[in-house]
Coordinates of C-alpha atoms and ligand atoms in Angstrom, one line a residue:
M1 CA 67.3 0.1 159.8
P2 CA 68.7 -1.8 162.8
V3 CA 68.8 0.0 166.1
L4 CA 71.8 -1.1 168.2
N5 CA 72.2 -1.3 172.0
P6 CA 75.5 0.6 172.6
A7 CA 76.1 -1.5 175.8
N8 CA 76.5 -4.7 173.9
G9 CA 75.9 -4.2 170.2
D10 CA 72.7 -6.2 170.2
V11 CA 69.9 -5.3 167.7
V12 CA 67.1 -3.8 169.9
A13 CA 64.7 -3.5 166.9
S14 CA 64.5 -2.6 163.3
V15 CA 62.6 0.5 162.1
R16 CA 61.2 1.5 158.8
T17 CA 63.1 4.4 157.1
Y18 CA 61.5 7.0 154.8
S19 CA 62.7 8.0 151.3
E20 CA 62.9 11.5 150.0
T21 CA 59.7 11.1 148.1
E22 CA 57.9 9.8 151.2
I23 CA 59.1 12.6 153.4
D24 CA 58.1 15.1 150.8
E25 CA 54.6 13.6 150.9
I26 CA 54.5 13.6 154.7
I27 CA 55.4 17.3 154.7
R28 CA 52.6 18.1 152.3
K29 CA 50.1 16.1 154.4
A30 CA 51.3 17.9 157.5
D31 CA 50.8 21.2 155.8
A32 CA 47.2 20.3 154.7
A33 CA 46.4 19.1 158.3
R34 CA 47.8 22.1 160.1
H35 CA 44.9 24.4 159.3
D36 CA 42.4 22.2 161.1
W37 CA 44.8 21.9 164.0
A38 CA 45.2 25.6 164.2
A39 CA 41.5 26.1 164.1
V40 CA 40.9 23.9 167.1
T41 CA 40.4 26.1 170.2
A42 CA 43.4 26.7 172.3
K43 CA 41.5 25.1 175.2
E44 CA 41.0 21.9 173.3
R45 CA 44.6 21.8 172.0
S46 CA 45.6 22.2 175.6
A47 CA 43.5 19.3 176.7
I48 CA 44.9 17.0 174.0
L49 CA 48.5 17.9 175.0
R50 CA 47.6 17.2 178.6
A51 CA 46.3 13.8 177.6
W52 CA 49.7 13.2 175.9
F53 CA 51.5 14.2 179.1
D54 CA 49.3 11.8 181.2
L55 CA 50.1 8.9 178.8
I56 CA 53.8 9.6 178.9
I57 CA 53.7 9.5 182.7
L58 CA 51.6 6.3 182.6
H59 CA 54.2 4.6 180.4
R60 CA 57.2 6.0 182.2
E61 CA 58.8 2.7 182.8
E62 CA 58.5 1.4 179.2
L63 CA 59.8 4.7 177.8
A64 CA 62.7 4.7 180.2
E65 CA 63.6 1.1 179.2
I66 CA 63.5 1.9 175.5
C67 CA 65.6 5.0 176.1
T68 CA 68.2 3.0 178.0
R69 CA 68.3 0.2 175.4
E70 CA 68.9 2.5 172.5
C71 CA 71.1 5.2 174.0
G72 CA 72.8 3.4 176.8
K73 CA 72.1 5.8 179.7
P74 CA 71.5 4.2 183.2
L75 CA 67.8 3.4 183.8
A76 CA 67.6 5.9 186.7
E77 CA 68.7 8.7 184.4
A78 CA 66.3 7.5 181.7
R79 CA 63.4 7.7 184.2
T80 CA 64.5 11.3 184.9
E81 CA 64.6 12.0 181.2
V82 CA 61.0 10.7 180.8
D83 CA 59.9 13.2 183.5
Y84 CA 61.9 16.0 181.9
A85 CA 60.4 15.1 178.4
A86 CA 56.9 15.0 179.9
S87 CA 57.4 18.3 181.7
F88 CA 57.6 20.2 178.3
V89 CA 54.3 18.6 177.2
E90 CA 52.7 19.6 180.5
W91 CA 54.1 23.2 180.4
Y92 CA 53.1 23.8 176.8
S93 CA 49.6 22.3 177.4
E94 CA 49.2 25.2 179.8
E95 CA 50.9 27.8 177.5
A96 CA 48.7 26.8 174.6
K97 CA 45.9 28.9 176.3
R98 CA 48.2 31.9 176.8
A99 CA 49.4 32.9 173.3
Y100 CA 48.2 36.4 174.0
G101 CA 48.4 39.2 171.4
E102 CA 48.3 42.9 172.3
T103 CA 46.6 46.1 171.5
I104 CA 48.7 49.2 170.9
P105 CA 47.5 52.8 171.6
S106 CA 46.8 54.2 168.1
F107 CA 48.9 56.8 166.4
A108 CA 45.8 58.5 164.8
V109 CA 42.1 59.1 165.4
G110 CA 39.8 56.6 163.7
K111 CA 42.5 53.8 163.5
S112 CA 43.2 51.0 165.8
I113 CA 46.1 48.5 166.1
V114 CA 45.9 44.9 167.1
V115 CA 48.8 42.4 167.2
T116 CA 48.0 38.7 167.1
K117 CA 50.2 35.7 167.4
E118 CA 49.8 33.2 164.6
P119 CA 51.3 29.7 164.2
V120 CA 54.4 29.8 162.1
G121 CA 53.0 26.9 159.9
T122 CA 54.6 23.6 159.1
C123 CA 57.8 23.0 161.0
A124 CA 60.6 20.5 160.6
A125 CA 63.1 19.3 163.3
I126 CA 66.2 17.2 163.6
T127 CA 67.2 15.9 167.0
P128 CA 70.2 14.1 168.5
W129 CA 70.6 10.8 170.3
N130 CA 71.8 12.0 173.8
F131 CA 68.3 13.0 175.1
P132 CA 66.1 11.0 172.6
L133 CA 62.9 11.7 174.5
A134 CA 63.3 15.2 175.8
M135 CA 64.6 16.7 172.5
I136 CA 61.4 15.5 170.8
T137 CA 59.0 17.0 173.3
R138 CA 61.0 20.2 173.8
K139 CA 60.4 21.0 170.1
S140 CA 57.0 19.3 169.3
A141 CA 55.1 20.4 172.4
P142 CA 55.5 24.2 171.8
A143 CA 55.0 23.7 168.1
L144 CA 51.7 21.8 168.6
A145 CA 50.6 24.2 171.4
A146 CA 51.1 27.1 168.9
G147 CA 48.9 25.4 166.3
C148 CA 51.8 24.2 164.0
A149 CA 52.4 20.8 162.4
I150 CA 55.8 19.3 162.9
V151 CA 57.8 16.6 161.1
I152 CA 60.9 15.3 163.0
K153 CA 63.9 13.3 162.0
P154 CA 65.4 11.7 165.2
S155 CA 69.0 10.5 165.2
E156 CA 69.4 7.2 163.4
A157 CA 70.9 5.9 166.7
T158 CA 67.7 6.5 168.7
P159 CA 64.5 6.5 166.6
L160 CA 62.6 4.2 169.1
S161 CA 62.1 6.7 171.8
A162 CA 60.7 9.2 169.3
L163 CA 58.4 6.6 167.7
A164 CA 57.1 5.6 171.1
L165 CA 56.3 9.2 171.9
E166 CA 54.5 9.6 168.5
A167 CA 52.4 6.5 169.3
L168 CA 51.3 8.0 172.6
A169 CA 50.6 11.3 170.9
V170 CA 48.2 9.6 168.5
K171 CA 46.5 7.8 171.4
A172 CA 46.1 11.2 173.1
G173 CA 44.2 12.6 170.1
I174 CA 46.9 14.5 168.2
P175 CA 46.1 14.1 164.5
T176 CA 48.6 11.7 162.8
D177 CA 49.6 14.1 160.1
V178 CA 50.2 16.9 162.5
L179 CA 53.1 15.2 164.3
R180 CA 55.2 12.8 162.3
I181 CA 58.5 11.0 163.1
V182 CA 60.5 10.1 160.1
P183 CA 63.5 7.8 160.9
S184 CA 66.2 7.8 158.2
D185 CA 69.7 6.6 157.8
D186 CA 70.4 9.4 155.3
A187 CA 70.6 12.5 157.5
P188 CA 72.1 14.8 154.8
M189 CA 69.2 14.0 152.5
V190 CA 66.6 14.8 155.1
G191 CA 68.4 17.9 156.3
K192 CA 68.6 19.3 152.8
L193 CA 64.9 18.4 152.1
F194 CA 63.7 20.1 155.3
C195 CA 65.8 23.2 154.7
T196 CA 64.9 23.7 151.1
H197 CA 61.3 22.6 151.1
P198 CA 59.1 25.5 150.1
T199 CA 56.3 24.3 152.4
V200 CA 58.4 24.1 155.6
R201 CA 58.3 27.5 157.4
K202 CA 60.7 26.7 160.2
I203 CA 63.5 24.4 161.0
S204 CA 64.6 23.5 164.6
F205 CA 67.8 21.7 165.1
T206 CA 69.6 20.3 168.1
G207 CA 73.1 18.8 167.5
S208 CA 76.6 19.8 166.7
T209 CA 77.7 23.3 165.7
A210 CA 79.2 22.0 162.4
I211 CA 75.8 20.5 161.2
G212 CA 74.0 23.6 162.6
K213 CA 76.1 25.8 160.3
L214 CA 75.4 23.6 157.3
L215 CA 71.6 23.7 158.0
L216 CA 71.7 27.5 158.4
E217 CA 73.3 27.9 155.0
Q218 CA 70.7 25.5 153.4
A219 CA 67.8 27.2 155.2
G220 CA 68.9 30.6 153.8
S221 CA 67.7 29.6 150.4
T222 CA 64.0 29.8 151.5
V223 CA 64.5 32.3 154.4
K224 CA 63.1 29.9 157.0
R225 CA 62.7 30.7 160.7
V226 CA 65.5 28.8 162.5
S227 CA 66.2 27.6 166.0
M228 CA 69.6 26.1 166.7
E229 CA 70.6 24.3 169.9
L230 CA 74.2 23.6 169.2
G231 CA 77.4 22.5 170.9
G232 CA 79.0 23.8 174.1
N233 CA 82.2 24.1 176.0
A234 CA 81.0 24.7 179.5
P235 CA 83.3 26.1 182.1
F236 CA 82.8 24.9 185.7
I237 CA 84.5 27.3 188.0
V238 CA 85.3 26.6 191.6
F239 CA 86.4 29.8 193.5
G240 CA 88.6 29.6 196.6
D241 CA 85.7 30.7 198.8
A242 CA 83.3 28.0 197.5
D243 CA 81.8 25.2 199.6
V244 CA 84.1 22.5 198.1
D245 CA 81.8 19.6 199.0
A246 CA 78.9 21.3 197.2
A247 CA 81.1 22.0 194.2
V248 CA 82.1 18.3 194.1
D249 CA 78.4 17.3 194.2
G250 CA 77.7 19.7 191.4
A251 CA 80.7 18.6 189.3
M252 CA 79.6 14.9 189.5
I253 CA 76.2 15.8 187.9
A254 CA 77.5 18.5 185.5
K255 CA 80.3 16.2 184.2
F256 CA 79.1 12.6 184.5
R257 CA 75.4 12.7 183.6
N258 CA 74.8 10.5 180.6
A259 CA 78.5 9.5 180.7
G260 CA 79.5 13.1 179.9
Q261 CA 77.4 13.1 176.6
S262 CA 75.6 16.3 177.2
C263 CA 75.7 19.6 175.5
I264 CA 75.7 21.4 178.9
G265 CA 78.3 19.0 180.4
A266 CA 81.2 20.6 182.3
N267 CA 83.9 20.5 179.7
R268 CA 86.5 22.6 181.5
M269 CA 86.8 22.6 185.3
L270 CA 88.6 25.7 186.4
V271 CA 89.7 25.5 190.1
Q272 CA 91.3 28.3 192.1
R273 CA 94.8 27.4 193.2
D274 CA 94.1 27.5 197.0
V275 CA 91.3 24.8 196.8
H276 CA 92.7 22.9 193.8
D277 CA 94.3 20.0 195.7
L278 CA 91.4 19.6 198.1
F279 CA 88.8 19.7 195.3
V280 CA 90.8 17.1 193.2
E281 CA 91.2 14.8 196.2
K282 CA 87.4 14.8 197.0
F283 CA 86.4 14.6 193.4
V284 CA 88.6 11.6 192.6
A285 CA 87.2 9.8 195.6
R286 CA 83.8 10.2 194.1
V287 CA 84.7 9.5 190.5
S288 CA 86.6 6.3 191.4
A289 CA 83.5 4.9 193.1
L290 CA 81.2 5.3 190.1
K291 CA 79.6 2.1 188.9
V292 CA 80.3 1.5 185.2
A293 CA 77.8 -1.0 183.7
N294 CA 75.0 -1.7 181.2
G295 CA 72.4 0.9 182.0
L296 CA 69.8 -1.8 182.7
E297 CA 72.0 -3.2 185.6
E298 CA 70.9 -2.2 189.1
G299 CA 72.9 0.7 190.4
A300 CA 74.6 1.5 187.0
Q301 CA 75.9 5.1 187.0
I302 CA 78.0 5.3 183.8
G303 CA 76.8 3.6 180.6
P304 CA 78.5 3.2 177.3
L305 CA 79.4 5.8 174.7
I306 CA 77.0 5.9 171.9
T307 CA 79.2 4.5 169.1
D308 CA 82.6 3.2 168.5
T309 CA 83.5 6.5 166.8
A310 CA 82.5 8.4 169.9
F311 CA 84.6 6.0 172.1
K312 CA 87.6 6.5 169.9
K313 CA 87.2 10.3 170.0
V314 CA 87.2 10.3 173.8
E315 CA 90.1 7.9 174.0
S316 CA 92.2 9.9 171.5
L317 CA 91.4 13.3 173.1
T318 CA 92.5 11.9 176.5
D319 CA 95.7 10.3 175.1
L320 CA 96.5 13.5 173.3
A321 CA 96.1 15.6 176.5
L322 CA 98.4 13.2 178.4
S323 CA 101.0 13.5 175.6
Q324 CA 100.7 17.3 175.7
G325 CA 101.5 17.3 179.4
A326 CA 98.3 16.8 181.4
S327 CA 98.5 14.5 184.5
L328 CA 96.3 11.5 185.1
A329 CA 94.5 11.6 188.5
W330 CA 92.2 8.7 187.8
G331 CA 91.1 6.4 185.0
G332 CA 92.4 7.1 181.5
S333 CA 91.5 3.8 179.7
H334 CA 88.9 1.5 178.3
H335 CA 86.6 -0.1 180.8
N336 CA 86.0 -3.9 180.7
A337 CA 82.1 -3.5 180.9
G338 CA 82.0 -3.6 177.1
A339 CA 83.6 -2.3 173.9
Q340 CA 82.2 1.2 174.1
F341 CA 82.7 1.8 177.9
Y342 CA 85.3 4.3 179.0
T343 CA 86.5 4.5 182.6
P344 CA 85.5 7.8 184.3
T345 CA 88.7 9.8 184.2
V346 CA 90.1 12.9 185.9
L347 CA 92.9 14.9 184.2
T348 CA 94.8 17.7 186.0
G349 CA 97.2 20.3 184.7
V350 CA 95.2 20.8 181.5
A351 CA 96.5 23.8 179.6
P352 CA 93.8 26.1 178.0
D353 CA 95.2 25.5 174.5
M354 CA 95.1 21.7 174.7
D355 CA 92.6 20.1 172.3
I356 CA 90.7 18.6 175.2
A357 CA 90.0 22.2 176.5
R358 CA 89.0 23.5 173.1
Q359 CA 86.7 20.7 171.9
E360 CA 83.6 19.1 173.3
I361 CA 84.9 15.9 175.1
F362 CA 81.4 14.3 175.1
G363 CA 82.6 11.5 177.4
P364 CA 83.3 10.7 181.1
V365 CA 86.6 12.6 181.2
A366 CA 87.0 15.6 183.5
S367 CA 89.7 18.1 182.6
I368 CA 90.9 20.4 185.4
T369 CA 92.9 23.6 185.1
S370 CA 94.0 25.8 188.0
F371 CA 93.8 29.5 188.1
Q372 CA 94.9 32.3 190.4
S373 CA 92.4 35.3 190.1
E374 CA 88.8 36.0 189.3
D375 CA 90.0 37.9 186.2
E376 CA 92.0 35.0 185.0
A377 CA 89.0 32.6 185.5
L378 CA 86.7 34.9 183.5
R379 CA 89.2 35.2 180.7
L380 CA 89.7 31.4 180.5
A381 CA 86.0 30.8 180.7
N382 CA 85.0 33.2 177.9
D383 CA 87.9 32.2 175.6
T384 CA 85.8 29.9 173.4
R385 CA 83.6 30.2 170.4
Y386 CA 80.8 28.5 172.3
G387 CA 78.4 30.1 174.8
L388 CA 75.8 27.6 176.0
A389 CA 76.0 26.7 179.7
S390 CA 78.4 27.8 182.5
Y391 CA 78.7 27.0 186.2
F392 CA 80.5 28.6 189.1
Y393 CA 80.7 28.0 192.8
T394 CA 81.3 30.8 195.3
R395 CA 80.0 32.1 198.6
D396 CA 80.7 35.8 197.9
I397 CA 77.6 37.6 197.0
G398 CA 79.4 40.4 195.1
R399 CA 81.2 37.8 193.0
V400 CA 77.9 36.1 192.2
A401 CA 76.6 39.3 190.6
R402 CA 80.0 40.1 188.9
V403 CA 80.8 36.7 187.4
M404 CA 77.2 36.1 186.4
R405 CA 77.2 39.4 184.5
E406 CA 80.6 38.8 182.8
L407 CA 80.2 35.2 181.7
E408 CA 79.3 35.2 178.0
Y409 CA 76.9 32.3 178.1
G410 CA 73.2 31.8 177.5
M411 CA 72.9 30.0 180.8
V412 CA 74.7 30.5 184.1
A413 CA 74.3 28.2 187.1
V414 CA 75.6 29.4 190.5
N415 CA 76.2 26.8 193.1
E416 CA 74.2 24.3 191.1
G417 CA 75.3 21.5 188.8
L418 CA 72.1 21.0 186.8
L419 CA 70.0 23.7 185.1
G420 CA 67.6 22.1 182.7
T421 CA 63.9 22.8 183.5
E422 CA 60.9 23.4 181.4
V423 CA 60.1 26.7 183.1
A424 CA 63.3 28.5 182.1
P425 CA 64.7 29.5 178.6
F426 CA 67.4 27.0 177.5
G427 CA 69.8 28.0 174.8
G428 CA 73.1 29.5 173.8
I429 CA 74.9 32.5 172.3
K430 CA 77.9 32.7 170.0
E431 CA 78.3 29.5 168.1
S432 CA 76.1 27.6 170.5
G433 CA 72.9 28.6 168.8
L434 CA 70.0 30.8 168.1
G435 CA 66.7 30.9 169.9
R436 CA 65.5 29.4 173.2
E437 CA 63.6 26.3 174.2
G438 CA 61.4 25.8 177.2
S439 CA 59.5 28.6 179.1
R440 CA 57.1 31.0 177.5
H441 CA 60.0 32.1 175.2
G442 CA 60.1 28.6 173.7
M443 CA 56.5 29.1 172.4
D444 CA 57.4 32.3 170.7
E445 CA 59.8 30.4 168.4
Y446 CA 56.7 28.8 166.8
L447 CA 54.6 32.0 166.6
E448 CA 54.6 34.9 164.2
L449 CA 53.5 38.4 165.1
K450 CA 50.8 39.8 162.9
Y451 CA 50.2 43.5 163.0
G452 CA 46.7 44.6 162.1
L453 CA 45.8 48.2 161.4
I454 CA 42.1 48.9 161.3
G455 CA 41.1 52.3 159.8
G456 CA 37.8 54.0 159.1
L457 CA 36.6 53.8 162.7
G458 CA 35.4 57.4 162.9
T459 CA 36.2 59.7 165.8
Ligands
NAP501 P1 75.1 15.7 165.1 O1 76.1 14.8 164.4 O2 75.1 17.1 164.7 O3 73.7 15.0 164.9 C1 72.5 15.6 165.4 C2 71.4 15.3 164.4 O4 71.8 15.8 163.1 C3 71.2 13.8 164.2 O5 69.8 13.6 164.0 C4 71.9 13.5 163.0 O6 71.4 12.4 162.3 C5 71.7 14.8 162.2 N1 72.6 15.0 161.1 C6 73.9 14.6 160.9 N2 74.4 15.0 159.8 C7 73.5 15.8 159.2 C8 73.4 16.5 158.0 N3 74.5 16.5 157.1 N4 72.3 17.2 157.7 C9 71.2 17.1 158.5 N5 71.2 16.5 159.7 C10 72.3 15.8 160.0 O7 75.3 15.7 166.7 P2 75.6 14.5 167.6 O8 77.0 14.2 167.7 O9 74.7 13.4 167.2 O10 75.0 15.1 168.9 C11 75.8 15.8 169.8 C12 75.9 17.3 169.6 O11 74.6 17.8 169.8 C13 76.9 17.9 170.5 O12 77.6 18.9 169.8 C14 75.9 18.5 171.6 O13 76.5 19.6 172.3 C15 74.8 18.9 170.7 N6 73.6 19.1 171.6 C16 73.1 20.3 171.8 C17 72.0 20.5 172.7 C18 71.5 21.9 172.9 O14 70.4 22.0 173.4 N7 72.2 22.9 172.7 C19 71.4 19.4 173.2 C20 71.8 18.1 173.0 C21 73.0 18.0 172.1 P3 72.0 11.0 162.5 O15 72.3 10.8 164.0 O16 71.0 10.1 162.0 O17 73.3 10.9 161.7

């Protein structure tokens, strides 16, 4: 299967794909190997994961370059992603030693209760192309730390980052059958196999809500544990009392990181009427200065969209918004850096019912809507079936507490434009997903509670 560079269409490399029979065999081997892996002491598993972390950091530059070549993001962002990916391995190397159970005061004389945490078993995962390194480690590191085996299908657009991480894992001492990457150009086949395979105990998915729903249905047939990190429609609210310069800084990151191809990307900017014009003026000044170029070029800030289909979606959503009455403050067209590059764009006067405000834009297009009151901002922000990330800027401490409480989202960033970190639970509510990744909670997704009652202990 050829892997294409979205910046210029060049073939970066070709990778081997796996058939249904081969993946079935790999799952069975993983299941056979997981018992020995679970029997390794937590301290030893921790040391092996730590060795994997060290190797990722040692190969930071090569991994970043692979990431940029296959997914297009600027090299500076790819380096940050390597660090982010490595942080999950480091964190879970530490958590591996802390999968504590509990003892519960007994309900009767002569009986005792213990609760242990056991690995879920053999897990399967499907990951997207937009964070091709971090999405692999955010799932595999807690799974391995918990004593599970895991088989992962990366996006067909970005298998190289995943394979490079797998090679480093083997070098670190993780048994080959316990962590397997299986590239495929037949995602529906792999998804169905993972979800219906009797040996797979858990499926973890990051991707669109539509595919997440399909996998949930399929996984129901064998009652698997599921974790779903799905789409978002993040509001980015700027209140009239905000520090407008700080809000512009945050908006640049929340909107334009990875050319807007992020599940937590600011999809709807809601700006209070009294600071609207000032915010737009300062924001456009920054957006118009962004350097659009091949991610390998020095100083590149906006790379290409991942595919021609993704480019067309961004183009048509923007054209539709303009035809529905939005105004163009900047950009609004193809960029001459290459076929899949779109000029960073700012739209104002976006109405809440326009398609661009209802769907994930997944491109470098900021859509701005003005509002009058806090109640209106909250109503607009919560009026979506998604509930992943949300952002707001204010200097009023009472409003911080109120708005944080009222936003129906799994994650709320106040006066910040970036919230991903390995130490906090990442995930969404409503149709944005089930479960959390990162933090100690991310480890629980790969552990089962076992309640043990011991009787006959005498008085
Ligand atoms: P996608 O189409 O759902 O693809 C994600 C993964 O699912 C890819 O590996 C894809 O394989 C695979 N897939 C596609 N069709 C499938 C099927 N019928 N059965 C099983 N697997 C299938 O999503 P995308 O457009 O690539 O990624 C962007 C989406 O991911 C956005 O909605 C974004 O918000 C979401 N996302 C969420 C998070 C989060 O943490 N919540 C993080 C990042 C991205 P192929 O690529 O090989 O077709």
